[in-house]
C-alpha cells in the first residue's frame, strides 16, 4: 500500500461520477480503473486507522463511470441522454473533440463527427446534469478551437467564445492539456482553468523506448520547432540540463493555404547539432509537414538521432510521409500521448511511441474531487529529476 492520493483527512466534495462521451470511451475506462485502484488503496489505509472517512458512502466503488449518449434523429439533429442519477454528485465530463472516427447517419450517407459536433454533444450532457449535480467539470484534453485563439484581421475568436459559453452554462472547472496558447484563459480570468503539460510522461516514454540514451549537455539538445513552442522546450531542456535551439518559420503572408500562411523556409537558431541526439517538442502534429521538415533539416545538419515529442498526434494527412522519412533516416521516434484519438494503424509503426496519460488524468480528477491543491501536478520537476537520476544511474525501470 502507498500513501499516495490519500490527501490526509480530506474527504471528497461529493460522490464522484465520470461521464466519458463516446469520443473518449477508451481513455475514460483507463482513468476509471486507476481511480478505483487509488481509492481501494486509500480505503485500506483508512481502515487501518479506523478513520471516520469510511462513513462516506460510495467512496470505495468498482466503477465511477455513468452511461451517457447523444443519439441522433434522421435529420442529423441530436439529444443528450444520461441513464442514471447525477443528483448531488461531482461529475466530470470527458470529451475528445478531435475524434473523427465516429459517424452518424444523414440522408445522403454517413457523416464523420467534427469538433463542432463533439462540442455540441458536450454541451448537451452538461445541460442535463447542471441542475442536479453538485458540481460539473469539463475534461477536454484538446481544447476546442484552440488554434483559433487570437484575431489578426476580421476573424472570429472561437476558443474564447467557447470558454465563455461553457462558463455561462454553470460548470465549475475546465481541465485541458498543453493549450495551443494558454493565454486564451484570459477570456475567463476569474474561472478555474487548468492547463497541464505531459513533460513527465514524455520523459518516461522516451527513456523506456531508448534505454541507451545518454542525457548530458554534450549528447542531447532540445529544439523548439517555432517561437510558439519555446516555453515547452525551455522547460524540458532545463529539467534535462541540456542546451536549446529554435527554428524560425519564415512564412508567405501574401497567401493563405488550408487556413494558414504557407511556410517558405525554416531558419535554425542555436549551436551545432552535429553528432547529438535532438529532441523536438511541440503541442500537436496535424499533417506533420512542419515537424517533418524540421526533422529533415536537423539530420541534414548531421544530428545523430531525432526524436519528435508532441502532445497531440492528429496525423491528419496519414502516415505515408512519416514512413518515408523514417525509412530515409530523417526521424527516429515520434512520441505522442493517448489524450486524443489515433487510428489503430499508428500502433503498427516502428517509429511510434505512446506516452500514457491515463494515470495522470485520474490523479487530476481525484485531486479536484478532494479539493486538494494541484500545485504538485502542475509542476512535476522533482519527479522528472528523480527519473533522470535513476536513468543516468542505469536503475530506471528496474
mmCIF file of C-alpha atoms in Angstrom:
data_model
loop_
_atom_site.group_PDB
_atom_site.id
_atom_site.type_symbol
_atom_site.label_atom_id
_atom_site.label_comp_id
_atom_site.label_asym_id
_atom_site.label_seq_id
_atom_site.Cartn_x
_atom_site.Cartn_y
_atom_site.Cartn_z
ATOM 1 C CA UNK A 1 0.000 0.000 0.000
ATOM 2 C CA UNK A 2 1.043 3.609 -0.562
ATOM 3 C CA UNK A 3 0.063 6.933 0.952
ATOM 4 C CA UNK A 4 -0.306 8.495 -2.475
ATOM 5 C CA UNK A 5 -3.719 10.060 -3.132
ATOM 6 C CA UNK A 6 -4.910 9.748 0.482
ATOM 7 C CA UNK A 7 -4.995 13.566 0.994
ATOM 8 C CA UNK A 8 -4.629 13.331 4.777
ATOM 9 C CA UNK A 9 -8.046 13.690 6.400
ATOM 10 C CA UNK A 10 -9.667 15.363 3.396
ATOM 11 C CA UNK A 11 -12.849 13.816 2.085
ATOM 12 C CA UNK A 12 -14.354 14.224 -1.413
ATOM 13 C CA UNK A 13 -16.526 17.252 -2.008
ATOM 14 C CA UNK A 14 -19.284 14.966 -3.318
ATOM 15 C CA UNK A 15 -19.600 11.410 -4.685
ATOM 16 C CA UNK A 16 -17.511 11.078 -7.844
ATOM 17 C CA UNK A 17 -19.041 10.256 -11.219
ATOM 18 C CA UNK A 18 -17.451 10.322 -14.668
ATOM 19 C CA UNK A 19 -19.336 10.748 -17.945
ATOM 20 C CA UNK A 20 -16.933 9.754 -20.720
ATOM 21 C CA UNK A 21 -18.555 10.682 -24.026
ATOM 22 C CA UNK A 22 -18.332 8.261 -26.946
ATOM 23 C CA UNK A 23 -15.355 10.242 -28.233
ATOM 24 C CA UNK A 24 -13.435 9.466 -25.043
ATOM 25 C CA UNK A 25 -14.629 5.979 -24.009
ATOM 26 C CA UNK A 26 -11.287 4.167 -24.051
ATOM 27 C CA UNK A 27 -9.419 6.877 -22.140
ATOM 28 C CA UNK A 28 -12.336 7.204 -19.719
ATOM 29 C CA UNK A 29 -12.202 3.492 -18.903
ATOM 30 C CA UNK A 30 -8.473 3.646 -18.170
ATOM 31 C CA UNK A 31 -8.952 6.699 -15.968
ATOM 32 C CA UNK A 32 -11.762 4.956 -14.098
ATOM 33 C CA UNK A 33 -9.630 1.858 -13.476
ATOM 34 C CA UNK A 34 -6.834 3.961 -11.977
ATOM 35 C CA UNK A 35 -9.223 5.851 -9.688
ATOM 36 C CA UNK A 36 -10.679 2.541 -8.489
ATOM 37 C CA UNK A 37 -7.124 1.420 -7.726
ATOM 38 C CA UNK A 38 -6.268 4.687 -5.920
ATOM 39 C CA UNK A 39 -9.342 4.521 -3.727
ATOM 40 C CA UNK A 40 -9.064 0.862 -2.822
ATOM 41 C CA UNK A 41 -5.574 1.660 -1.592
ATOM 42 C CA UNK A 42 -6.877 4.708 0.260
ATOM 43 C CA UNK A 43 -9.746 2.700 1.727
ATOM 44 C CA UNK A 44 -7.333 0.075 3.111
ATOM 45 C CA UNK A 45 -5.127 2.718 4.721
ATOM 46 C CA UNK A 46 -8.098 4.480 6.287
ATOM 47 C CA UNK A 47 -9.471 1.175 7.525
ATOM 48 C CA UNK A 48 -6.222 0.529 9.379
ATOM 49 C CA UNK A 49 -6.692 3.866 11.143
ATOM 50 C CA UNK A 50 -10.399 3.216 11.794
ATOM 51 C CA UNK A 51 -10.931 6.614 10.199
ATOM 52 C CA UNK A 52 -14.303 8.342 10.056
ATOM 53 C CA UNK A 53 -13.835 8.884 6.313
ATOM 54 C CA UNK A 54 -15.028 5.310 5.834
ATOM 55 C CA UNK A 55 -18.529 6.578 6.554
ATOM 56 C CA UNK A 56 -18.541 8.405 3.230
ATOM 57 C CA UNK A 57 -20.862 6.330 1.080
ATOM 58 C CA UNK A 58 -19.744 5.435 -2.375
ATOM 59 C CA UNK A 59 -16.060 6.208 -1.813
ATOM 60 C CA UNK A 60 -14.875 2.664 -2.416
ATOM 61 C CA UNK A 61 -16.564 1.507 -5.629
ATOM 62 C CA UNK A 62 -15.737 -0.706 -8.577
ATOM 63 C CA UNK A 63 -16.879 1.803 -11.177
ATOM 64 C CA UNK A 64 -17.281 5.587 -11.335
ATOM 65 C CA UNK A 65 -18.412 5.732 -14.961
ATOM 66 C CA UNK A 66 -22.015 6.533 -15.805
ATOM 67 C CA UNK A 67 -23.772 5.844 -19.100
ATOM 68 C CA UNK A 68 -24.372 8.800 -21.376
ATOM 69 C CA UNK A 69 -25.209 9.086 -25.058
ATOM 70 C CA UNK A 70 -26.138 11.582 -27.755
ATOM 71 C CA UNK A 71 -28.391 9.693 -30.211
ATOM 72 C CA UNK A 72 -29.327 11.407 -33.465
ATOM 73 C CA UNK A 73 -32.533 11.726 -35.415
ATOM 74 C CA UNK A 74 -32.718 11.033 -39.139
ATOM 75 C CA UNK A 75 -32.239 14.728 -39.848
ATOM 76 C CA UNK A 76 -28.886 14.707 -38.073
ATOM 77 C CA UNK A 77 -30.182 16.581 -35.010
ATOM 78 C CA UNK A 78 -29.304 15.077 -31.645
ATOM 79 C CA UNK A 79 -30.221 14.968 -27.978
ATOM 80 C CA UNK A 80 -28.225 14.161 -24.839
ATOM 81 C CA UNK A 81 -29.183 11.288 -22.511
ATOM 82 C CA UNK A 82 -27.860 10.238 -19.092
ATOM 83 C CA UNK A 83 -29.315 6.949 -17.881
ATOM 84 C CA UNK A 84 -28.530 7.250 -14.152
ATOM 85 C CA UNK A 85 -28.984 9.936 -11.496
ATOM 86 C CA UNK A 86 -26.249 12.540 -11.019
ATOM 87 C CA UNK A 87 -28.001 14.352 -8.173
ATOM 88 C CA UNK A 88 -25.501 15.660 -5.644
ATOM 89 C CA UNK A 89 -22.503 14.204 -7.478
ATOM 90 C CA UNK A 90 -19.175 15.679 -8.524
ATOM 91 C CA UNK A 91 -19.487 14.992 -12.248
ATOM 92 C CA UNK A 92 -16.535 15.017 -14.660
ATOM 93 C CA UNK A 93 -17.500 15.106 -18.348
ATOM 94 C CA UNK A 94 -14.730 13.883 -20.693
ATOM 95 C CA UNK A 95 -14.747 14.800 -24.385
ATOM 96 C CA UNK A 96 -12.234 14.373 -27.228
ATOM 97 C CA UNK A 97 -13.207 16.916 -29.876
ATOM 98 C CA UNK A 98 -10.650 15.512 -32.363
ATOM 99 C CA UNK A 99 -12.164 12.016 -32.631
ATOM 100 C CA UNK A 100 -13.134 11.869 -36.297
ATOM 101 C CA UNK A 101 -13.674 8.083 -36.260
ATOM 102 C CA UNK A 102 -17.261 8.407 -35.016
ATOM 103 C CA UNK A 103 -20.043 8.705 -37.577
ATOM 104 C CA UNK A 104 -23.769 9.411 -37.746
ATOM 105 C CA UNK A 105 -26.369 8.855 -40.447
ATOM 106 C CA UNK A 106 -27.619 11.568 -42.734
ATOM 107 C CA UNK A 107 -29.988 11.248 -45.716
ATOM 108 C CA UNK A 108 -27.023 11.216 -48.111
ATOM 109 C CA UNK A 109 -24.976 8.686 -46.077
ATOM 110 C CA UNK A 110 -22.572 8.775 -43.147
ATOM 111 C CA UNK A 111 -21.051 11.920 -41.684
ATOM 112 C CA UNK A 112 -17.846 11.812 -39.655
ATOM 113 C CA UNK A 113 -18.146 13.805 -36.460
ATOM 114 C CA UNK A 114 -16.315 17.110 -36.461
ATOM 115 C CA UNK A 115 -15.022 19.087 -33.459
ATOM 116 C CA UNK A 116 -18.208 21.163 -33.687
ATOM 117 C CA UNK A 117 -20.333 18.009 -33.337
ATOM 118 C CA UNK A 118 -18.368 16.830 -30.302
ATOM 119 C CA UNK A 119 -18.556 20.247 -28.675
ATOM 120 C CA UNK A 120 -22.329 20.299 -29.161
ATOM 121 C CA UNK A 121 -22.617 16.845 -27.552
ATOM 122 C CA UNK A 122 -20.540 18.071 -24.612
ATOM 123 C CA UNK A 123 -22.971 20.940 -24.082
ATOM 124 C CA UNK A 124 -25.921 18.545 -24.278
ATOM 125 C CA UNK A 125 -24.564 16.401 -21.435
ATOM 126 C CA UNK A 126 -23.730 19.481 -19.346
ATOM 127 C CA UNK A 127 -27.269 20.833 -19.848
ATOM 128 C CA UNK A 128 -28.733 17.605 -18.452
ATOM 129 C CA UNK A 129 -26.512 17.416 -15.401
ATOM 130 C CA UNK A 130 -26.007 21.023 -14.366
ATOM 131 C CA UNK A 131 -29.289 21.462 -12.490
ATOM 132 C CA UNK A 132 -28.885 18.361 -10.268
ATOM 133 C CA UNK A 133 -25.166 17.655 -9.921
ATOM 134 C CA UNK A 134 -23.275 19.263 -7.047
ATOM 135 C CA UNK A 135 -20.517 20.336 -9.444
ATOM 136 C CA UNK A 136 -19.810 19.741 -13.143
ATOM 137 C CA UNK A 137 -16.246 19.723 -14.505
ATOM 138 C CA UNK A 138 -15.171 19.580 -18.146
ATOM 139 C CA UNK A 139 -12.180 17.427 -19.095
ATOM 140 C CA UNK A 140 -11.270 18.449 -22.650
ATOM 141 C CA UNK A 141 -7.726 17.217 -23.405
ATOM 142 C CA UNK A 142 -7.545 19.003 -26.771
ATOM 143 C CA UNK A 143 -9.006 22.447 -26.151
ATOM 144 C CA UNK A 144 -11.813 23.112 -28.626
ATOM 145 C CA UNK A 145 -10.857 25.650 -31.332
ATOM 146 C CA UNK A 146 -7.562 26.330 -29.534
ATOM 147 C CA UNK A 147 -5.812 27.026 -32.849
ATOM 148 C CA UNK A 148 -8.154 29.985 -33.354
ATOM 149 C CA UNK A 149 -7.115 31.768 -30.175
ATOM 150 C CA UNK A 150 -6.305 35.238 -31.465
ATOM 151 C CA UNK A 151 -7.567 37.743 -34.007
ATOM 152 C CA UNK A 152 -5.272 39.214 -36.618
ATOM 153 C CA UNK A 153 -7.859 40.525 -39.116
ATOM 154 C CA UNK A 154 -11.652 40.313 -39.294
ATOM 155 C CA UNK A 155 -11.789 36.847 -37.717
ATOM 156 C CA UNK A 156 -13.852 35.030 -35.154
ATOM 157 C CA UNK A 157 -12.429 34.282 -31.699
ATOM 158 C CA UNK A 158 -13.807 30.764 -31.474
ATOM 159 C CA UNK A 159 -11.872 29.421 -28.482
ATOM 160 C CA UNK A 160 -12.566 32.439 -26.290
ATOM 161 C CA UNK A 161 -16.255 32.336 -27.202
ATOM 162 C CA UNK A 162 -16.483 28.595 -26.411
ATOM 163 C CA UNK A 163 -14.857 29.099 -22.991
ATOM 164 C CA UNK A 164 -17.280 31.898 -22.153
ATOM 165 C CA UNK A 165 -20.204 29.747 -23.286
ATOM 166 C CA UNK A 166 -19.163 26.802 -21.094
ATOM 167 C CA UNK A 167 -18.766 29.063 -18.069
ATOM 168 C CA UNK A 168 -22.196 30.603 -18.705
ATOM 169 C CA UNK A 169 -23.682 27.091 -18.574
ATOM 170 C CA UNK A 170 -22.641 26.853 -14.929
ATOM 171 C CA UNK A 171 -19.721 24.407 -14.970
ATOM 172 C CA UNK A 172 -17.145 24.588 -12.161
ATOM 173 C CA UNK A 173 -13.817 23.991 -13.917
ATOM 174 C CA UNK A 174 -12.175 23.264 -17.248
ATOM 175 C CA UNK A 175 -9.157 20.969 -17.495
ATOM 176 C CA UNK A 176 -7.107 20.735 -20.661
ATOM 177 C CA UNK A 177 -3.595 19.776 -21.751
ATOM 178 C CA UNK A 178 -0.916 21.808 -23.487
ATOM 179 C CA UNK A 179 -3.246 24.511 -24.775
ATOM 180 C CA UNK A 180 -2.005 25.938 -28.077
ATOM 181 C CA UNK A 181 -1.757 29.314 -26.348
ATOM 182 C CA UNK A 182 -2.620 29.193 -22.619
ATOM 183 C CA UNK A 183 -3.263 32.946 -22.643
ATOM 184 C CA UNK A 184 -6.689 32.159 -24.079
ATOM 185 C CA UNK A 185 -7.804 31.669 -20.464
ATOM 186 C CA UNK A 186 -7.800 35.471 -20.246
ATOM 187 C CA UNK A 187 -11.282 35.177 -21.773
ATOM 188 C CA UNK A 188 -12.439 33.749 -18.417
ATOM 189 C CA UNK A 189 -9.991 35.360 -15.946
ATOM 190 C CA UNK A 190 -11.881 34.543 -12.721
ATOM 191 C CA UNK A 191 -12.685 30.927 -13.620
ATOM 192 C CA UNK A 192 -10.767 27.724 -12.800
ATOM 193 C CA UNK A 193 -8.882 26.808 -15.969
ATOM 194 C CA UNK A 194 -6.323 24.018 -15.521
ATOM 195 C CA UNK A 195 -3.706 23.543 -18.238
ATOM 196 C CA UNK A 196 -1.359 20.586 -17.674
ATOM 197 C CA UNK A 197 1.779 19.591 -19.547
ATOM 198 C CA UNK A 198 2.816 15.993 -20.378
ATOM 199 C CA UNK A 199 6.575 16.563 -19.889
ATOM 200 C CA UNK A 200 6.975 13.921 -17.164
ATOM 201 C CA UNK A 201 5.167 11.280 -19.222
ATOM 202 C CA UNK A 202 7.235 12.211 -22.297
ATOM 203 C CA UNK A 203 10.470 11.684 -20.373
ATOM 204 C CA UNK A 204 9.324 8.275 -19.094
ATOM 205 C CA UNK A 205 8.169 7.144 -22.555
ATOM 206 C CA UNK A 206 11.429 8.313 -24.164
ATOM 207 C CA UNK A 207 13.607 6.559 -21.586
ATOM 208 C CA UNK A 208 11.628 3.341 -21.956
ATOM 209 C CA UNK A 209 11.922 3.436 -25.770
ATOM 210 C CA UNK A 210 15.598 4.474 -25.785
ATOM 211 C CA UNK A 211 17.303 2.789 -22.816
ATOM 212 C CA UNK A 212 20.804 3.530 -24.206
ATOM 213 C CA UNK A 213 20.265 7.290 -24.391
ATOM 214 C CA UNK A 214 22.855 9.404 -22.550
ATOM 215 C CA UNK A 215 21.441 12.573 -21.005
ATOM 216 C CA UNK A 216 24.337 15.045 -20.975
ATOM 217 C CA UNK A 217 24.839 18.534 -22.351
ATOM 218 C CA UNK A 218 27.313 17.174 -24.888
ATOM 219 C CA UNK A 219 24.982 14.438 -26.172
ATOM 220 C CA UNK A 220 21.460 15.900 -26.138
ATOM 221 C CA UNK A 221 19.818 19.110 -27.340
ATOM 222 C CA UNK A 222 16.190 20.232 -27.160
ATOM 223 C CA UNK A 223 14.743 22.060 -30.160
ATOM 224 C CA UNK A 224 11.647 24.242 -30.445
ATOM 225 C CA UNK A 225 10.157 23.939 -33.968
ATOM 226 C CA UNK A 226 8.968 27.563 -33.788
ATOM 227 C CA UNK A 227 8.803 30.548 -31.452
ATOM 228 C CA UNK A 228 5.409 29.475 -30.112
ATOM 229 C CA UNK A 229 6.788 26.259 -28.602
ATOM 230 C CA UNK A 230 9.729 27.871 -26.805
ATOM 231 C CA UNK A 231 8.202 27.637 -23.320
ATOM 232 C CA UNK A 232 7.733 23.866 -23.682
ATOM 233 C CA UNK A 233 11.275 23.423 -24.977
ATOM 234 C CA UNK A 234 12.831 25.602 -22.261
ATOM 235 C CA UNK A 235 11.067 23.650 -19.506
ATOM 236 C CA UNK A 236 12.197 20.285 -20.884
ATOM 237 C CA UNK A 237 15.756 21.472 -21.552
ATOM 238 C CA UNK A 238 16.111 22.928 -18.052
ATOM 239 C CA UNK A 239 14.980 19.670 -16.486
ATOM 240 C CA UNK A 240 17.312 17.612 -18.667
ATOM 241 C CA UNK A 241 20.160 20.065 -18.114
ATOM 242 C CA UNK A 242 20.905 20.413 -21.843
ATOM 243 C CA UNK A 243 21.214 23.147 -24.471
ATOM 244 C CA UNK A 244 18.308 24.522 -26.511
ATOM 245 C CA UNK A 245 17.794 25.712 -30.083
ATOM 246 C CA UNK A 246 14.912 27.067 -32.135
ATOM 247 C CA UNK A 247 13.627 27.188 -35.692
ATOM 248 C CA UNK A 248 12.096 30.351 -37.058
ATOM 249 C CA UNK A 249 9.344 29.711 -39.596
ATOM 250 C CA UNK A 250 9.536 32.182 -42.473
ATOM 251 C CA UNK A 251 6.025 32.403 -43.940
ATOM 252 C CA UNK A 252 4.489 33.819 -47.098
ATOM 253 C CA UNK A 253 1.917 36.243 -45.712
ATOM 254 C CA UNK A 254 0.599 37.090 -49.183
ATOM 255 C CA UNK A 255 -1.160 33.698 -49.466
ATOM 256 C CA UNK A 256 -3.430 31.516 -47.335
ATOM 257 C CA UNK A 257 -3.411 27.730 -47.844
ATOM 258 C CA UNK A 258 -5.651 25.461 -45.722
ATOM 259 C CA UNK A 259 -6.384 28.333 -43.376
ATOM 260 C CA UNK A 260 -2.784 29.434 -42.772
ATOM 261 C CA UNK A 261 0.118 31.227 -44.394
ATOM 262 C CA UNK A 262 2.439 28.646 -46.007
ATOM 263 C CA UNK A 263 5.962 28.187 -44.637
ATOM 264 C CA UNK A 264 8.694 29.313 -47.026
ATOM 265 C CA UNK A 265 11.723 28.157 -45.008
ATOM 266 C CA UNK A 266 12.903 27.091 -41.542
ATOM 267 C CA UNK A 267 15.761 29.184 -40.165
ATOM 268 C CA UNK A 268 17.717 27.498 -37.347
ATOM 269 C CA UNK A 269 18.924 29.495 -34.329
ATOM 270 C CA UNK A 270 21.278 27.680 -31.979
ATOM 271 C CA UNK A 271 24.542 25.815 -31.550
ATOM 272 C CA UNK A 272 25.674 22.945 -33.752
ATOM 273 C CA UNK A 273 23.628 19.742 -33.532
ATOM 274 C CA UNK A 274 26.294 17.604 -35.195
ATOM 275 C CA UNK A 275 26.553 14.181 -33.554
ATOM 276 C CA UNK A 276 23.871 14.992 -30.976
ATOM 277 C CA UNK A 277 20.546 13.430 -30.097
ATOM 278 C CA UNK A 278 17.933 16.096 -30.785
ATOM 279 C CA UNK A 279 14.537 16.226 -29.061
ATOM 280 C CA UNK A 280 11.871 18.346 -30.755
ATOM 281 C CA UNK A 281 8.892 19.260 -28.566
ATOM 282 C CA UNK A 282 5.578 20.763 -29.730
ATOM 283 C CA UNK A 283 1.902 20.763 -28.828
ATOM 284 C CA UNK A 284 0.477 18.974 -31.865
ATOM 285 C CA UNK A 285 1.250 17.125 -35.056
ATOM 286 C CA UNK A 286 -1.521 17.838 -37.560
ATOM 287 C CA UNK A 287 -0.406 16.992 -41.076
ATOM 288 C CA UNK A 288 3.149 16.708 -39.741
ATOM 289 C CA UNK A 289 4.592 18.704 -42.629
ATOM 290 C CA UNK A 290 6.269 21.324 -40.443
ATOM 291 C CA UNK A 291 7.583 18.787 -37.926
ATOM 292 C CA UNK A 292 8.977 16.502 -40.611
ATOM 293 C CA UNK A 293 10.686 19.363 -42.428
ATOM 294 C CA UNK A 294 12.311 20.321 -39.136
ATOM 295 C CA UNK A 295 13.495 16.735 -38.602
ATOM 296 C CA UNK A 296 14.971 16.588 -42.109
ATOM 297 C CA UNK A 297 16.857 19.845 -41.652
ATOM 298 C CA UNK A 298 18.307 18.635 -38.341
ATOM 299 C CA UNK A 299 19.505 15.398 -39.923
ATOM 300 C CA UNK A 300 20.994 17.396 -42.772
ATOM 301 C CA UNK A 301 22.855 19.364 -40.095
ATOM 302 C CA UNK A 302 24.291 15.970 -39.048
ATOM 303 C CA UNK A 303 22.221 15.315 -35.912
ATOM 304 C CA UNK A 304 22.747 11.702 -34.797
ATOM 305 C CA UNK A 305 19.159 10.990 -33.727
ATOM 306 C CA UNK A 306 15.929 12.990 -33.940
ATOM 307 C CA UNK A 307 13.001 12.363 -31.577
ATOM 308 C CA UNK A 308 9.743 14.280 -32.072
ATOM 309 C CA UNK A 309 7.582 14.756 -28.953
ATOM 310 C CA UNK A 310 4.075 16.099 -29.425
ATOM 311 C CA UNK A 311 1.138 16.145 -27.005
ATOM 312 C CA UNK A 312 -1.460 15.501 -29.703
ATOM 313 C CA UNK A 313 -0.812 13.265 -32.685
ATOM 314 C CA UNK A 314 -3.628 14.102 -35.097
ATOM 315 C CA UNK A 315 -1.922 12.762 -38.253
ATOM 316 C CA UNK A 316 -4.484 14.492 -40.459
ATOM 317 C CA UNK A 317 -2.558 13.646 -43.650
ATOM 318 C CA UNK A 318 -1.978 9.993 -42.778
ATOM 319 C CA UNK A 319 1.303 8.186 -42.149
ATOM 320 C CA UNK A 320 2.836 7.876 -45.617
ATOM 321 C CA UNK A 321 5.272 10.746 -45.215
ATOM 322 C CA UNK A 322 6.233 9.641 -41.702
ATOM 323 C CA UNK A 323 7.030 6.178 -43.057
ATOM 324 C CA UNK A 324 9.067 7.718 -45.859
ATOM 325 C CA UNK A 325 11.075 9.944 -43.505
ATOM 326 C CA UNK A 326 11.676 7.037 -41.110
ATOM 327 C CA UNK A 327 12.982 4.866 -43.944
ATOM 328 C CA UNK A 328 15.267 7.691 -45.111
ATOM 329 C CA UNK A 329 16.580 8.127 -41.563
ATOM 330 C CA UNK A 330 15.269 11.669 -41.089
ATOM 331 C CA UNK A 331 13.325 10.710 -37.974
ATOM 332 C CA UNK A 332 13.890 8.058 -35.299
ATOM 333 C CA UNK A 333 10.903 8.321 -32.931
ATOM 334 C CA UNK A 334 7.572 10.100 -32.735
ATOM 335 C CA UNK A 335 6.072 10.189 -29.238
ATOM 336 C CA UNK A 336 2.523 11.430 -28.636
ATOM 337 C CA UNK A 337 0.072 10.985 -25.784
ATOM 338 C CA UNK A 338 -3.140 8.952 -25.673
ATOM 339 C CA UNK A 339 -5.218 12.056 -24.920
ATOM 340 C CA UNK A 340 -6.768 12.078 -28.386
ATOM 341 C CA UNK A 341 -7.978 9.551 -30.935
ATOM 342 C CA UNK A 342 -5.356 7.966 -33.214
ATOM 343 C CA UNK A 343 -6.054 5.351 -35.909
ATOM 344 C CA UNK A 344 -5.126 1.793 -34.937
ATOM 345 C CA UNK A 345 -2.624 1.752 -37.808
ATOM 346 C CA UNK A 346 -0.247 4.065 -35.934
ATOM 347 C CA UNK A 347 0.440 1.389 -33.314
ATOM 348 C CA UNK A 348 1.969 -0.831 -36.003
ATOM 349 C CA UNK A 349 4.567 1.784 -36.944
ATOM 350 C CA UNK A 350 8.141 1.155 -35.763
ATOM 351 C CA UNK A 351 8.690 4.879 -35.211
ATOM 352 C CA UNK A 352 5.669 5.455 -32.954
ATOM 353 C CA UNK A 353 5.703 5.501 -29.134
ATOM 354 C CA UNK A 354 2.737 6.296 -26.869
ATOM 355 C CA UNK A 355 3.039 8.327 -23.669
ATOM 356 C CA UNK A 356 0.202 7.096 -21.451
ATOM 357 C CA UNK A 357 -1.583 9.963 -19.674
ATOM 358 C CA UNK A 358 -4.452 7.997 -18.123
ATOM 359 C CA UNK A 359 -2.897 7.670 -14.638
ATOM 360 C CA UNK A 360 -2.025 11.366 -14.592
ATOM 361 C CA UNK A 361 -5.548 12.333 -15.654
ATOM 362 C CA UNK A 362 -7.004 10.015 -12.998
ATOM 363 C CA UNK A 363 -4.829 11.789 -10.416
ATOM 364 C CA UNK A 364 -6.111 15.181 -11.568
ATOM 365 C CA UNK A 365 -9.738 14.087 -11.221
ATOM 366 C CA UNK A 366 -9.050 12.548 -7.816
ATOM 367 C CA UNK A 367 -7.341 15.740 -6.597
ATOM 368 C CA UNK A 368 -10.153 18.007 -7.815
ATOM 369 C CA UNK A 369 -12.786 15.742 -6.229
ATOM 370 C CA UNK A 370 -10.964 16.129 -2.884
ATOM 371 C CA UNK A 371 -10.460 19.897 -3.390
ATOM 372 C CA UNK A 372 -6.737 19.244 -2.996
ATOM 373 C CA UNK A 373 -4.049 21.592 -4.309
ATOM 374 C CA UNK A 374 -2.974 20.915 -7.884
ATOM 375 C CA UNK A 375 0.433 22.591 -7.476
ATOM 376 C CA UNK A 376 2.332 19.311 -7.326
ATOM 377 C CA UNK A 377 0.679 18.083 -10.526
ATOM 378 C CA UNK A 378 1.214 21.404 -12.291
ATOM 379 C CA UNK A 379 4.969 21.320 -11.691
ATOM 380 C CA UNK A 380 6.409 17.777 -11.771
ATOM 381 C CA UNK A 381 10.052 18.932 -11.880
ATOM 382 C CA UNK A 382 11.023 16.902 -8.794
ATOM 383 C CA UNK A 383 9.580 13.721 -10.303
ATOM 384 C CA UNK A 384 11.308 14.395 -13.632
ATOM 385 C CA UNK A 385 14.638 14.928 -11.875
ATOM 386 C CA UNK A 386 14.214 11.682 -9.972
ATOM 387 C CA UNK A 387 13.534 9.740 -13.195
ATOM 388 C CA UNK A 388 16.556 11.331 -14.900
ATOM 389 C CA UNK A 389 18.800 10.428 -11.958
ATOM 390 C CA UNK A 390 17.624 6.817 -11.980
ATOM 391 C CA UNK A 391 18.049 6.629 -15.759
ATOM 392 C CA UNK A 392 21.584 8.011 -15.727
ATOM 393 C CA UNK A 393 22.484 5.550 -12.977
ATOM 394 C CA UNK A 394 21.063 2.668 -15.023
ATOM 395 C CA UNK A 395 18.364 1.954 -12.437
ATOM 396 C CA UNK A 396 15.285 3.234 -14.284
ATOM 397 C CA UNK A 397 12.659 0.535 -14.810
ATOM 398 C CA UNK A 398 14.404 -1.911 -12.514
#
